[in-house]
């Protein structure tokens, strides 16, 4: 059994420089999103429309995928349906062997992280090079992503400067423009020598068999056009009916992700290179991955498949910002990860993730397609308890509470004791240090001081002592 240890993983990150950097970056992206939303009066109605499109697409997934497949093949492309990661990897590996591929370049793709594609291809002696700057840094450092759109948010520019000096044999610099230039110079020839490009897919369009790719660096365009073989891999839920529907999704995606009106590069790829076209791949393949999504679609958390992977829920989540992305133990982190990972992989090994949330509702407010993440987290908590995985210590705490709450005299005594204790421990309405296990909270944040006079005493006074 895989050890379930969100709390243990979170402890490693609490107060660390990496999580501090992630917290700063998340707050900056949250601020950019709020500004972008204020400047776009139609955002609310656009979010409603985006939600309608995503829910319609999930309800008609079989029809849309069939239409998409027909259109891709009509354009000269190939479609492969993979039941799981093993089948997806097997298809790509066989294709690479058949095409005598040596070097593979990749643009950012969380679904390839989900199935550990790089490890599998490198074990087959293919050279795989990440070309998104964040993923390139992750690959060089042997790390894993901490954010679904900014995978290296937990590293500072000084960390990156030292990494490049060590791995790329360049002079140390922590200037962001110089670091970008170093990466660009290093990757340029790699693009030109690559035999295969592997990309993800932000939105697939059923009516035309088109794959849409959103990046800010241009590496996605090079990955999909320079090599002679292009493979796009997508979760089966990433589809919408029409180009107009895709435009709505792109409107809310960029604003919610980075606060941009539109990402710098939005590529629409339909089939391989035509005979009259000078550039583009000779072969175009789309791998559509299930990997548990069919099961999720028929369950209580199906709405999570409407997610468009903007990362807004991560940026506003107080638990994610304090614990960091690595605390979630898998590719997807934050509120989306706390729902998606146990939904895809089961609660046996991931039953602690639904508790990695304060249920404050900030994720629901931020979600551009209005996914009710708090409700989905509660459903997973219910299922975890039903399957025999209650949160550690909860039954004992509930027992203590029931013992107090059902004995009025004891309850009032406990309230008076809490009020007196808060006077001793609290300063200006906050408690900054608790003894024993309470220190697990106050070591990293202050706790609001309990009221010195309980509610029932105030109520009694207000009603003339009755």
Short mmCIF file of N, CA and C in Angstrom, two decimals, residues 323-443:
data_model
loop_
_atom_site.label_atom_id
_atom_site.label_comp_id
_atom_site.label_asym_id
_atom_site.label_seq_id
_atom_site.Cartn_x
_atom_site.Cartn_y
_atom_site.Cartn_z
N UNK A 323 1.07 24.85 2.24
CA UNK A 323 1.66 23.50 2.19
C UNK A 323 2.53 23.29 0.95
N UNK A 324 2.21 23.98 -0.15
CA UNK A 324 2.96 23.80 -1.40
C UNK A 324 2.40 22.66 -2.22
N UNK A 325 2.72 22.67 -3.52
CA UNK A 325 2.17 21.69 -4.44
C UNK A 325 2.66 20.27 -4.20
N UNK A 326 3.89 20.10 -3.73
CA UNK A 326 4.43 18.76 -3.56
C UNK A 326 3.74 17.99 -2.43
N UNK A 327 3.06 18.72 -1.54
CA UNK A 327 2.37 18.05 -0.43
C UNK A 327 1.26 17.14 -0.93
N UNK A 328 0.76 17.38 -2.14
CA UNK A 328 -0.36 16.59 -2.65
C UNK A 328 0.10 15.26 -3.23
N UNK A 329 1.39 15.11 -3.48
CA UNK A 329 1.95 13.81 -3.82
C UNK A 329 1.68 13.31 -5.22
N UNK A 330 1.08 14.15 -6.10
CA UNK A 330 0.79 13.69 -7.45
C UNK A 330 0.84 14.89 -8.38
N UNK A 331 0.62 14.63 -9.66
CA UNK A 331 0.72 15.67 -10.69
C UNK A 331 -0.20 16.86 -10.41
N UNK A 332 -1.43 16.57 -9.98
CA UNK A 332 -2.42 17.62 -9.79
C UNK A 332 -2.47 18.01 -8.31
N UNK A 333 -2.35 19.29 -8.03
CA UNK A 333 -2.31 19.75 -6.65
C UNK A 333 -3.42 20.77 -6.41
N UNK A 334 -3.48 21.27 -5.17
CA UNK A 334 -4.50 22.26 -4.83
C UNK A 334 -5.89 21.64 -4.80
N UNK A 335 -6.92 22.46 -4.78
CA UNK A 335 -8.30 21.94 -4.72
C UNK A 335 -8.64 21.01 -5.89
N UNK A 336 -8.17 21.34 -7.10
CA UNK A 336 -8.46 20.45 -8.23
C UNK A 336 -7.80 19.09 -8.02
N UNK A 337 -6.58 19.08 -7.50
CA UNK A 337 -5.90 17.82 -7.23
C UNK A 337 -6.57 17.04 -6.11
N UNK A 338 -7.06 17.76 -5.08
CA UNK A 338 -7.69 17.09 -3.94
C UNK A 338 -8.96 16.37 -4.35
N UNK A 339 -9.57 16.79 -5.46
CA UNK A 339 -10.76 16.09 -5.98
C UNK A 339 -10.36 15.11 -7.09
N UNK A 340 -9.55 15.56 -8.04
CA UNK A 340 -9.27 14.75 -9.23
C UNK A 340 -8.45 13.50 -8.91
N UNK A 341 -7.44 13.63 -8.07
CA UNK A 341 -6.55 12.49 -7.82
C UNK A 341 -7.30 11.33 -7.16
N UNK A 342 -8.03 11.54 -6.04
CA UNK A 342 -8.78 10.40 -5.48
C UNK A 342 -9.90 9.92 -6.39
N UNK A 343 -10.44 10.81 -7.23
CA UNK A 343 -11.49 10.37 -8.17
C UNK A 343 -10.90 9.45 -9.23
N UNK A 344 -9.70 9.79 -9.75
CA UNK A 344 -9.08 8.97 -10.78
C UNK A 344 -8.44 7.70 -10.22
N UNK A 345 -7.76 7.84 -9.08
CA UNK A 345 -6.94 6.75 -8.57
C UNK A 345 -7.55 5.98 -7.41
N UNK A 346 -8.66 6.46 -6.89
CA UNK A 346 -9.32 5.76 -5.79
C UNK A 346 -8.95 6.33 -4.43
N UNK A 347 -9.81 6.07 -3.46
CA UNK A 347 -9.63 6.65 -2.13
C UNK A 347 -8.69 5.83 -1.25
N UNK A 348 -8.44 4.58 -1.61
CA UNK A 348 -7.63 3.73 -0.73
C UNK A 348 -6.29 4.38 -0.40
N UNK A 349 -5.62 4.88 -1.42
CA UNK A 349 -4.31 5.49 -1.19
C UNK A 349 -4.35 7.00 -1.09
N UNK A 350 -5.51 7.63 -1.41
CA UNK A 350 -5.56 9.09 -1.49
C UNK A 350 -6.71 9.67 -0.67
N UNK A 351 -7.14 8.94 0.38
CA UNK A 351 -8.30 9.41 1.15
C UNK A 351 -8.00 10.61 2.02
N UNK A 352 -6.76 10.98 2.16
CA UNK A 352 -6.45 12.18 2.97
C UNK A 352 -6.57 13.47 2.17
N UNK A 353 -6.48 13.39 0.83
CA UNK A 353 -6.48 14.63 0.04
C UNK A 353 -7.77 15.45 0.17
N UNK A 354 -8.98 14.84 0.21
CA UNK A 354 -10.18 15.68 0.36
C UNK A 354 -10.19 16.51 1.64
N UNK A 355 -9.33 16.16 2.60
CA UNK A 355 -9.26 16.96 3.83
C UNK A 355 -8.24 18.09 3.73
N UNK A 356 -7.54 18.17 2.60
CA UNK A 356 -6.55 19.24 2.42
C UNK A 356 -7.25 20.51 1.95
N UNK A 357 -8.25 20.92 2.68
CA UNK A 357 -9.04 22.09 2.31
C UNK A 357 -9.74 22.63 3.55
N UNK A 358 -9.83 23.94 3.64
CA UNK A 358 -10.58 24.55 4.75
C UNK A 358 -12.06 24.71 4.39
N UNK A 359 -12.43 24.36 3.15
CA UNK A 359 -13.81 24.54 2.66
C UNK A 359 -14.25 26.00 2.73
N UNK A 360 -13.31 26.93 2.56
CA UNK A 360 -13.65 28.35 2.66
C UNK A 360 -14.44 28.83 1.45
N UNK A 361 -14.39 28.08 0.34
CA UNK A 361 -15.17 28.44 -0.84
C UNK A 361 -14.46 29.36 -1.82
N UNK A 362 -13.22 29.75 -1.53
CA UNK A 362 -12.49 30.65 -2.44
C UNK A 362 -12.29 29.99 -3.81
N UNK A 363 -12.11 28.67 -3.82
CA UNK A 363 -11.89 27.96 -5.09
C UNK A 363 -13.15 28.03 -5.97
N UNK A 364 -14.31 27.92 -5.36
CA UNK A 364 -15.57 28.03 -6.12
C UNK A 364 -15.72 29.44 -6.69
N UNK A 365 -15.39 30.45 -5.90
CA UNK A 365 -15.48 31.83 -6.39
C UNK A 365 -14.55 32.07 -7.58
N UNK A 366 -13.38 31.45 -7.56
CA UNK A 366 -12.37 31.71 -8.60
C UNK A 366 -12.56 30.87 -9.85
N UNK A 367 -13.20 29.71 -9.73
CA UNK A 367 -13.27 28.78 -10.86
C UNK A 367 -14.01 29.40 -12.04
N UNK A 368 -13.39 29.46 -13.22
CA UNK A 368 -14.04 30.09 -14.37
C UNK A 368 -15.23 29.30 -14.91
N UNK A 369 -15.35 28.03 -14.54
CA UNK A 369 -16.52 27.24 -14.97
C UNK A 369 -17.37 26.84 -13.77
N UNK A 370 -17.14 27.53 -12.65
CA UNK A 370 -17.99 27.42 -11.46
C UNK A 370 -18.13 25.98 -10.96
N UNK A 371 -17.06 25.23 -10.95
CA UNK A 371 -17.12 23.88 -10.37
C UNK A 371 -17.26 24.01 -8.86
N UNK A 372 -18.22 23.32 -8.29
CA UNK A 372 -18.46 23.41 -6.84
C UNK A 372 -17.47 22.49 -6.12
N UNK A 373 -16.23 22.94 -6.05
CA UNK A 373 -15.17 22.12 -5.44
C UNK A 373 -15.45 21.78 -3.98
N UNK A 374 -15.95 22.74 -3.15
CA UNK A 374 -16.23 22.36 -1.76
C UNK A 374 -17.25 21.22 -1.65
N UNK A 375 -18.27 21.24 -2.50
CA UNK A 375 -19.27 20.16 -2.46
C UNK A 375 -18.64 18.83 -2.88
N UNK A 376 -17.78 18.85 -3.91
CA UNK A 376 -17.14 17.62 -4.35
C UNK A 376 -16.20 17.08 -3.28
N UNK A 377 -15.51 17.98 -2.57
CA UNK A 377 -14.64 17.54 -1.48
C UNK A 377 -15.45 16.88 -0.37
N UNK A 378 -16.62 17.45 -0.05
CA UNK A 378 -17.47 16.85 0.99
C UNK A 378 -17.96 15.47 0.55
N UNK A 379 -18.30 15.31 -0.72
CA UNK A 379 -18.75 13.99 -1.20
C UNK A 379 -17.63 12.96 -1.06
N UNK A 380 -16.41 13.38 -1.37
CA UNK A 380 -15.29 12.44 -1.24
C UNK A 380 -15.01 12.11 0.23
N UNK A 381 -15.17 13.10 1.11
CA UNK A 381 -14.99 12.82 2.54
C UNK A 381 -16.05 11.80 3.01
N UNK A 382 -17.28 12.01 2.53
CA UNK A 382 -18.35 11.05 2.87
C UNK A 382 -17.99 9.65 2.39
N UNK A 383 -17.52 9.56 1.15
CA UNK A 383 -17.18 8.25 0.59
C UNK A 383 -16.00 7.62 1.33
N UNK A 384 -15.03 8.45 1.72
CA UNK A 384 -13.86 7.93 2.44
C UNK A 384 -14.29 7.31 3.77
N UNK A 385 -15.17 7.99 4.49
CA UNK A 385 -15.64 7.44 5.77
C UNK A 385 -16.43 6.15 5.53
N UNK A 386 -17.26 6.16 4.49
CA UNK A 386 -18.06 4.96 4.19
C UNK A 386 -17.17 3.77 3.82
N UNK A 387 -16.01 4.04 3.23
CA UNK A 387 -15.10 2.97 2.85
C UNK A 387 -14.14 2.57 3.97
N UNK A 388 -14.33 3.20 5.14
CA UNK A 388 -13.50 2.82 6.28
C UNK A 388 -12.24 3.65 6.45
N UNK A 389 -12.26 4.87 5.93
CA UNK A 389 -11.08 5.74 6.07
C UNK A 389 -11.47 7.07 6.73
N UNK A 390 -11.89 7.06 7.99
CA UNK A 390 -12.19 8.33 8.66
C UNK A 390 -10.89 9.07 8.93
N UNK A 391 -10.94 10.40 9.03
CA UNK A 391 -9.71 11.14 9.33
C UNK A 391 -9.19 10.76 10.70
N UNK A 392 -7.87 10.60 10.86
CA UNK A 392 -7.31 10.17 12.14
C UNK A 392 -7.72 11.12 13.27
N UNK A 393 -8.19 10.55 14.36
CA UNK A 393 -8.49 11.35 15.55
C UNK A 393 -9.86 11.99 15.56
N UNK A 394 -10.58 11.96 14.41
CA UNK A 394 -11.86 12.67 14.35
C UNK A 394 -12.88 12.06 15.31
N UNK A 395 -12.95 10.72 15.33
CA UNK A 395 -13.94 10.08 16.20
C UNK A 395 -13.67 10.43 17.67
N UNK A 396 -12.39 10.49 18.04
CA UNK A 396 -12.05 10.83 19.43
C UNK A 396 -12.48 12.27 19.74
N UNK A 397 -12.22 13.19 18.79
CA UNK A 397 -12.59 14.60 19.01
C UNK A 397 -14.11 14.76 19.09
N UNK A 398 -14.83 14.06 18.19
CA UNK A 398 -16.29 14.13 18.22
C UNK A 398 -16.83 13.57 19.54
N UNK A 399 -16.17 12.51 20.05
CA UNK A 399 -16.58 11.94 21.33
C UNK A 399 -16.41 12.94 22.46
N UNK A 400 -15.27 13.66 22.45
CA UNK A 400 -15.05 14.69 23.48
C UNK A 400 -16.11 15.79 23.37
N UNK A 401 -16.37 16.20 22.15
CA UNK A 401 -17.34 17.27 21.93
C UNK A 401 -18.73 16.83 22.42
N UNK A 402 -19.11 15.61 22.06
CA UNK A 402 -20.43 15.11 22.47
C UNK A 402 -20.53 15.03 23.98
N UNK A 403 -19.43 14.62 24.64
CA UNK A 403 -19.43 14.54 26.10
C UNK A 403 -19.65 15.90 26.74
N UNK A 404 -19.08 16.93 26.16
CA UNK A 404 -19.26 18.29 26.69
C UNK A 404 -20.62 18.87 26.32
N UNK A 405 -20.98 18.73 25.04
CA UNK A 405 -22.19 19.39 24.54
C UNK A 405 -23.47 18.83 25.13
N UNK A 406 -23.41 17.62 25.65
CA UNK A 406 -24.62 17.02 26.23
C UNK A 406 -24.67 17.18 27.75
N UNK A 407 -23.76 17.94 28.32
CA UNK A 407 -23.75 18.21 29.77
C UNK A 407 -23.65 19.72 29.96
N UNK A 408 -24.80 20.41 30.09
CA UNK A 408 -24.81 21.88 30.12
C UNK A 408 -23.84 22.49 31.13
N UNK A 409 -23.79 21.95 32.32
CA UNK A 409 -22.91 22.54 33.34
C UNK A 409 -21.44 22.41 32.93
N UNK A 410 -21.11 21.22 32.43
CA UNK A 410 -19.73 20.99 32.00
C UNK A 410 -19.38 21.86 30.79
N UNK A 411 -20.37 22.04 29.88
CA UNK A 411 -20.16 22.86 28.68
C UNK A 411 -19.87 24.31 29.07
N UNK A 412 -20.67 24.84 30.05
CA UNK A 412 -20.46 26.24 30.46
C UNK A 412 -19.11 26.40 31.16
N UNK A 413 -18.73 25.40 31.93
CA UNK A 413 -17.42 25.46 32.60
C UNK A 413 -16.29 25.47 31.56
N UNK A 414 -16.45 24.63 30.53
CA UNK A 414 -15.42 24.57 29.48
C UNK A 414 -15.32 25.91 28.73
N UNK A 415 -16.47 26.54 28.48
CA UNK A 415 -16.46 27.84 27.79
C UNK A 415 -15.77 28.91 28.63
N UNK A 416 -16.08 28.89 29.96
CA UNK A 416 -15.42 29.88 30.82
C UNK A 416 -13.91 29.64 30.84
N UNK A 417 -13.51 28.36 30.89
CA UNK A 417 -12.07 28.04 30.89
C UNK A 417 -11.41 28.50 29.59
N UNK A 418 -12.12 28.29 28.47
CA UNK A 418 -11.55 28.73 27.18
C UNK A 418 -11.41 30.24 27.13
N UNK A 419 -12.42 30.94 27.69
CA UNK A 419 -12.35 32.40 27.70
C UNK A 419 -11.19 32.90 28.54
N UNK A 420 -10.99 32.27 29.73
CA UNK A 420 -9.87 32.68 30.58
C UNK A 420 -8.53 32.37 29.91
N UNK A 421 -8.49 31.17 29.28
CA UNK A 421 -7.24 30.80 28.60
C UNK A 421 -6.91 31.74 27.46
N UNK A 422 -7.93 32.17 26.73
CA UNK A 422 -7.66 33.06 25.60
C UNK A 422 -7.16 34.43 26.07
N UNK A 423 -7.57 34.84 27.31
CA UNK A 423 -7.06 36.10 27.85
C UNK A 423 -5.57 36.00 28.13
N UNK A 424 -5.16 34.81 28.61
CA UNK A 424 -3.74 34.61 28.94
C UNK A 424 -2.90 34.49 27.67
N UNK A 425 -3.41 33.70 26.70
CA UNK A 425 -2.61 33.39 25.51
C UNK A 425 -2.75 34.42 24.39
N UNK A 426 -3.88 35.14 24.36
CA UNK A 426 -4.15 36.00 23.21
C UNK A 426 -3.67 37.42 23.39
N UNK A 427 -3.30 38.03 22.29
CA UNK A 427 -2.89 39.43 22.26
C UNK A 427 -3.56 40.09 21.06
N UNK A 428 -4.32 41.16 21.32
CA UNK A 428 -4.97 41.92 20.26
C UNK A 428 -5.84 41.03 19.37
N UNK A 429 -6.54 40.11 20.01
CA UNK A 429 -7.49 39.28 19.28
C UNK A 429 -6.90 38.05 18.63
N UNK A 430 -5.62 37.79 18.82
CA UNK A 430 -4.98 36.65 18.17
C UNK A 430 -4.11 35.87 19.15
N UNK A 431 -4.03 34.57 18.95
CA UNK A 431 -3.13 33.71 19.73
C UNK A 431 -1.98 33.30 18.81
N UNK A 432 -0.77 33.61 19.21
CA UNK A 432 0.39 33.32 18.35
C UNK A 432 1.19 32.12 18.81
N UNK A 433 0.84 31.57 19.99
CA UNK A 433 1.60 30.41 20.46
C UNK A 433 0.70 29.53 21.32
N UNK A 434 0.57 28.25 20.95
CA UNK A 434 -0.19 27.28 21.72
C UNK A 434 0.75 26.16 22.16
N UNK A 435 0.48 25.56 23.33
CA UNK A 435 1.32 24.44 23.77
C UNK A 435 0.90 23.14 23.11
N UNK A 436 1.73 22.11 23.24
CA UNK A 436 1.40 20.77 22.78
C UNK A 436 1.11 20.71 21.29
N UNK A 437 0.07 19.91 20.94
CA UNK A 437 -0.26 19.73 19.52
C UNK A 437 -0.82 21.00 18.89
N UNK A 438 -1.29 21.93 19.72
CA UNK A 438 -1.77 23.21 19.20
C UNK A 438 -0.69 23.99 18.50
N UNK A 439 0.58 23.68 18.83
CA UNK A 439 1.70 24.38 18.19
C UNK A 439 1.77 24.08 16.70
N UNK A 440 1.18 22.95 16.26
CA UNK A 440 1.19 22.62 14.83
C UNK A 440 0.51 23.72 14.03
N UNK A 441 -0.46 24.41 14.64
CA UNK A 441 -1.12 25.54 13.97
C UNK A 441 -0.32 26.83 14.15
N UNK A 442 -0.01 27.15 15.41
CA UNK A 442 0.58 28.47 15.68
C UNK A 442 2.05 28.57 15.29
N UNK A 443 2.70 27.46 14.99
CA UNK A 443 4.08 27.55 14.48
C UNK A 443 4.12 28.26 13.13
#
